[in-house]
Short mmCIF file of C-alpha atoms in Angstrom, two decimals:
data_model
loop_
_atom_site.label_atom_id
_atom_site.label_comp_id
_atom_site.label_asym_id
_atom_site.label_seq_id
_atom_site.Cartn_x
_atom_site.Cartn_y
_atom_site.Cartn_z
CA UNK A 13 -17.46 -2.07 -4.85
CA UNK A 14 -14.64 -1.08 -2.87
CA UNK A 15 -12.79 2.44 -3.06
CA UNK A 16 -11.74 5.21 -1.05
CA UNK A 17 -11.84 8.94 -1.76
CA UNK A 18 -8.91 10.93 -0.12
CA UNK A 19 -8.96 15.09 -0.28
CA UNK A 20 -6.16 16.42 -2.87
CA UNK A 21 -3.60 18.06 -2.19
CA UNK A 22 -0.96 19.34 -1.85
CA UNK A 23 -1.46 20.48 1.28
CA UNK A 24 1.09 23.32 2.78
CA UNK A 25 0.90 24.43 6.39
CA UNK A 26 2.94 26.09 8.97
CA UNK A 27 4.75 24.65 11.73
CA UNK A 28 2.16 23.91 14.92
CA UNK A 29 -0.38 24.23 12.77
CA UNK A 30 -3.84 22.12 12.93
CA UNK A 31 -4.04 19.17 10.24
CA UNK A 32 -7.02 17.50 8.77
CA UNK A 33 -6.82 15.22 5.89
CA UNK A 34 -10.40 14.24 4.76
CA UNK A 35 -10.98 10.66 3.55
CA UNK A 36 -14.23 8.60 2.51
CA UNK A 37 -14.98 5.32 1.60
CA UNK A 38 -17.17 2.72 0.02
CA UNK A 39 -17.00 -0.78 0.86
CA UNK A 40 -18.69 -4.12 0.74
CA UNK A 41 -18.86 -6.31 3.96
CA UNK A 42 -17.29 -4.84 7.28
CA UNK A 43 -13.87 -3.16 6.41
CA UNK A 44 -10.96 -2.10 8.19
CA UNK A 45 -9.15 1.23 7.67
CA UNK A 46 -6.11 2.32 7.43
CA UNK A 47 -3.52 5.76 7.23
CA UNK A 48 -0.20 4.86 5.86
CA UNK A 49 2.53 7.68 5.47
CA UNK A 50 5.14 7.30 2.66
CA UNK A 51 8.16 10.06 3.43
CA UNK A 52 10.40 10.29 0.30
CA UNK A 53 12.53 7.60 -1.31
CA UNK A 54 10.59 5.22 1.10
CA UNK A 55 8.08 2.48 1.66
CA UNK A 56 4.96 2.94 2.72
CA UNK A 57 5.02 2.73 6.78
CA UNK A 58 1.90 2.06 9.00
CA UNK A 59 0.20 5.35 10.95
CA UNK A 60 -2.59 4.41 12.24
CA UNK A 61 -5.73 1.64 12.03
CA UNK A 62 -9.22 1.23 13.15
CA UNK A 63 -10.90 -2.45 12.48
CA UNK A 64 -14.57 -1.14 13.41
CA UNK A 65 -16.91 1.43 13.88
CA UNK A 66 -16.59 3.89 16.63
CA UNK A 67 -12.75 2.50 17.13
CA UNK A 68 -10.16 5.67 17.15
CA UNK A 69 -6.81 4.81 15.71
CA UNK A 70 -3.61 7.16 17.14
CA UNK A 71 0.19 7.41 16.67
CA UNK A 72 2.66 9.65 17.16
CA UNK A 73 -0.22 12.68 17.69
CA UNK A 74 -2.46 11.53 14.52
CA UNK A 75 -5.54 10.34 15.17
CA UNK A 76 -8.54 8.94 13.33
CA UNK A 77 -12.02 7.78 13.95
CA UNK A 78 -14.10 5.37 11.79
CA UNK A 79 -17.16 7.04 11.28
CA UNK A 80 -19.45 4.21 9.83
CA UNK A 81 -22.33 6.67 9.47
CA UNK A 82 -20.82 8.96 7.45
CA UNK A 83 -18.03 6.09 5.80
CA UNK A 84 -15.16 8.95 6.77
CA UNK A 85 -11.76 8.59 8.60
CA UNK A 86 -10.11 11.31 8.41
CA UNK A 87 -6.81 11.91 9.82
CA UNK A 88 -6.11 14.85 12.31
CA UNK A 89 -2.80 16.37 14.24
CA UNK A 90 -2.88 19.28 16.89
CA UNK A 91 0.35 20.49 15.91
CA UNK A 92 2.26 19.47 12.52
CA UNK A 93 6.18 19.46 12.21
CA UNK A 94 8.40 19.37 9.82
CA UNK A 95 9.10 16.27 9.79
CA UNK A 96 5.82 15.40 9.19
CA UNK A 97 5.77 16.58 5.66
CA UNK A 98 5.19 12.96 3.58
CA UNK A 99 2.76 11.66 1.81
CA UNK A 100 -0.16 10.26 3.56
CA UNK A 101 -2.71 7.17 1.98
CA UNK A 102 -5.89 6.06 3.20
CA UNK A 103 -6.55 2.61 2.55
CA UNK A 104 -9.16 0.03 3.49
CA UNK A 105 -8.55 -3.63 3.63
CA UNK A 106 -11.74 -6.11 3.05
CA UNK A 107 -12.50 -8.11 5.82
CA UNK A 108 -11.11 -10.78 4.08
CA UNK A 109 -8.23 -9.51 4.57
CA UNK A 110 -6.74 -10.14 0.84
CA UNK A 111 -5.65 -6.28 0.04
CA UNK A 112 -6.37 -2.90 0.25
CA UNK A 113 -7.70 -0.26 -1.61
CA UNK A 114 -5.63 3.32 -1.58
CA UNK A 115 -6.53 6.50 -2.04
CA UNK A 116 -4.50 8.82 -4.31
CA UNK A 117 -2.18 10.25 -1.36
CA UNK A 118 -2.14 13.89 -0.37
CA UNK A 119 1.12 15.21 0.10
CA UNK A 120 1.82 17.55 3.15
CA UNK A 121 4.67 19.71 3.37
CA UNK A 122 4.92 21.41 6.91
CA UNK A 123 7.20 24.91 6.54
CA UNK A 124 8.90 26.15 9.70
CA UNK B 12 16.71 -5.68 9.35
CA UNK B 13 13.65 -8.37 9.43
CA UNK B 14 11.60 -6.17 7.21
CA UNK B 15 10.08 -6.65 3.75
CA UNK B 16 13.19 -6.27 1.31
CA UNK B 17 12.79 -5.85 -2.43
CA UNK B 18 15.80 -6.15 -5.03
CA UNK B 19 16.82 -4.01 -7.25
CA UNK B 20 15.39 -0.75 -6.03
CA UNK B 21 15.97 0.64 -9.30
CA UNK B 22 15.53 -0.71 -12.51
CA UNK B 23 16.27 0.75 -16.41
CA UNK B 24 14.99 -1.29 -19.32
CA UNK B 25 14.19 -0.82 -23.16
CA UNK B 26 10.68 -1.24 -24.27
CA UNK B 27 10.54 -4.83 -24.91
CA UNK B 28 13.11 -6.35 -22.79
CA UNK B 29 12.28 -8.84 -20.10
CA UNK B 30 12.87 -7.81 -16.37
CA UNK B 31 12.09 -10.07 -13.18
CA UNK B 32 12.00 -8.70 -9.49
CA UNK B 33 12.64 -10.42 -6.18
CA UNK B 34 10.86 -9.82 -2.86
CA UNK B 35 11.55 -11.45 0.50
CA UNK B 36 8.80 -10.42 3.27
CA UNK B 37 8.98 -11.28 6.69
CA UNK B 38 10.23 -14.44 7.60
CA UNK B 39 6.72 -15.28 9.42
CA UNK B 40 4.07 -14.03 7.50
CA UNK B 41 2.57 -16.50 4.75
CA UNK B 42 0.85 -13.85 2.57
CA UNK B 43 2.68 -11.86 0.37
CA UNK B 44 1.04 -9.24 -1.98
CA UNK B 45 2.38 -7.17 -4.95
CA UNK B 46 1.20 -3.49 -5.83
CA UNK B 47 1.97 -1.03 -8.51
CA UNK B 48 2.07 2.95 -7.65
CA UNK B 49 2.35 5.08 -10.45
CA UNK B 50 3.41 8.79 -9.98
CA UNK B 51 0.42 11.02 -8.12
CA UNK B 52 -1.68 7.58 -7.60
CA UNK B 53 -2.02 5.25 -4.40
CA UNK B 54 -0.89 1.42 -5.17
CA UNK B 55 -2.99 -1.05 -6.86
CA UNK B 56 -3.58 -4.32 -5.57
CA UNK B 57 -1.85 -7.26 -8.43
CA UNK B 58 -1.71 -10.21 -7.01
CA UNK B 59 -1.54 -12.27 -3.82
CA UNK B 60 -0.03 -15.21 -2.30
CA UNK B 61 -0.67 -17.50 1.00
CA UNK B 62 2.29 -19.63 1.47
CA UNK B 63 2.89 -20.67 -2.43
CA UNK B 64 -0.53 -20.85 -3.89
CA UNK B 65 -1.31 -17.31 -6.08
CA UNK B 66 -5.10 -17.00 -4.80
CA UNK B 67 -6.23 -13.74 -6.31
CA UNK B 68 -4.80 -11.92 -9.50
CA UNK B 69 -6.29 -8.35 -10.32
CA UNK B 70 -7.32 -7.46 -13.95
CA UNK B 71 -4.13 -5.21 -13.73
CA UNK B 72 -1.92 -8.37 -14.05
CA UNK B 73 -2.21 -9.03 -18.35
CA UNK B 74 -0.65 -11.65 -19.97
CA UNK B 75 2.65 -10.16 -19.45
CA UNK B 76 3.13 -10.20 -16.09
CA UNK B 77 3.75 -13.81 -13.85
CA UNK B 78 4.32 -13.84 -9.99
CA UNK B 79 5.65 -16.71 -8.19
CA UNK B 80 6.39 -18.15 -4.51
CA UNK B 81 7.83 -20.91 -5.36
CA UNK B 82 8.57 -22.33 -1.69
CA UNK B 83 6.25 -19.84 0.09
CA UNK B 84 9.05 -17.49 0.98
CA UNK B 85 10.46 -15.23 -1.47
CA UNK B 86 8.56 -13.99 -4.83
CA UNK B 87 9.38 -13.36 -8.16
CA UNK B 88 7.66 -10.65 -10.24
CA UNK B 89 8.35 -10.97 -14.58
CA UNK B 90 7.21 -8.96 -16.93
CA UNK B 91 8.14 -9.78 -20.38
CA UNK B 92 7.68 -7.31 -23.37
CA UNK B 93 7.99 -4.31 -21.41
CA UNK B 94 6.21 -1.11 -22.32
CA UNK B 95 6.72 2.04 -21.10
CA UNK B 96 2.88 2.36 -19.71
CA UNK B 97 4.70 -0.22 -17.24
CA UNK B 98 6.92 2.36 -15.77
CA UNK B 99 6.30 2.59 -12.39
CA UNK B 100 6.99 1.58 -8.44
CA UNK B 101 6.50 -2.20 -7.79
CA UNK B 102 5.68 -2.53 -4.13
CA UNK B 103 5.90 -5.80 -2.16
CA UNK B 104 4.11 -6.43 0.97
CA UNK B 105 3.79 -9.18 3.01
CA UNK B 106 1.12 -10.22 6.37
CA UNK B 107 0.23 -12.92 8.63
CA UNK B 108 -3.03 -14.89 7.36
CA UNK B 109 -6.34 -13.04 8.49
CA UNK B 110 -7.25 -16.57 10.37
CA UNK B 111 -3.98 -16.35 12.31
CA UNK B 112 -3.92 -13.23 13.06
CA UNK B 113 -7.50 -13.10 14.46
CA UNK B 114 -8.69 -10.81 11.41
CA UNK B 115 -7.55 -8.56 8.51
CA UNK B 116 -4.45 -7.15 9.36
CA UNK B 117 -2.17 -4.96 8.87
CA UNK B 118 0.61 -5.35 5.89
CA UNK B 119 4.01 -4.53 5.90
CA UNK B 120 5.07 -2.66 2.89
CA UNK B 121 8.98 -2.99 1.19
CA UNK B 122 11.10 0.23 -0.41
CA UNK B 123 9.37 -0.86 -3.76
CA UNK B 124 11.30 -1.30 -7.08
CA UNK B 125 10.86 1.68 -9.08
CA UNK B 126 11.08 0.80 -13.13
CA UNK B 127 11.64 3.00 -15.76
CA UNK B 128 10.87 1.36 -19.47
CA UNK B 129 12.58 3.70 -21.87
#
């Protein structure tokens, strides 16, 4: 089947400080991943994607790398803000593109 | 704003009233999807539509629940008998077709409808 397996959190950190949000997956057929980031009281908004192995997805200093060989894509940043603090899904979509599969969210809250 | 919009944002109902929600994606995308997120979870996949045909309903979507597209734009979301284990955010989203868009793709996700069954 398909799922994906996101790290808990909450997850507190300090301004400039080095992020990693672990996510794994299972999936049938040739899947495309996914971060979306949901900041509070609204929708869930796009990060970052990767439609195949080895691709690297980026935005706005997060980056991710679909690591078929270990079925990971976790999500990284250099140096977290404050304004980063949301909640953050992994998802996969099937290659047939008819919907995705979340992870339970981990909530970062960045502290000056 | 050409994004997804979803109507009402907030909705209060007693346990066994009926409540419908509306959804209008993006004027060019043919598929439209419908999720439920409850608290501390990620959204679960319901139910989706490409142009007005339903093609895929989860398990999640029992008796109580119908989704429509009547004319392939906007959707409707019912659910009749409430309970309050249906308390939570109803999330819209809506994509170009895979075959269009030269593969799966991303999908663009509305505010949601949070409802509260009391």
């Amino acid at each position: 089947g398909n799922s994906v397996t996101q790290m808990e959190g909450p997850v507190t950190l300090s301004e400039e400080a080095f992020l990693t949000i672990n996510c794994t997956y299972t999936a049938t057929g040739y899947p495309s991943l996914f971060w979306y980031v949901q900041y509070p009281g609204e929708g869930l908004q796009l990060l970052l994607k990767a439609t195949k192995a080895d691709d690297k997805g980026s935005n706005k200093g997060f980056e991710a790398t679909y690591r078929k060989e270990t079925t990971s894509f976790h999500l990284e940043k250099g140096s977290v803000q404050v304004s980063d603090s949301a909640v953050y899904f992994c998802a996969l979509l099937r290659w047939t593109g008819n919907q995705f599969y979340f992870g339970t969210g981990t909530s970062l809250t960045v502290i000056p | 704003d050409t994004g997804v919009s979803q109507d009402p944002r907030h909705k209060i109902t007693k346990r066994g009233q009926n409540v419908t929600f509306r959804c209008d994606p993006i004027s060019e995308h043919n598929r439209l999807y419908w999720y439920r997120q409850t608290l501390g979870q990620g959204p679960e996949f319901l139910t989706y539509f490409q142009n007005e045909a339903q093609l895929e309903k989860s398990r999640l979507l029992s008796d109580r629940f119908s989704a429509e597209r009547p004319k392939g734009s906007f959707s409707t979301l019912e659910i009749q008998r409430t309970e309050q284990g249906d308390s939570a955010m109803y999330l819209c989203a809506s994509s170009l077709d895979p075959g269009l868009a030269g593969g799966p793709n991303e999908q663009y996700f509305g505010p949601g409808t949070r409802l509260t069954v009391t």
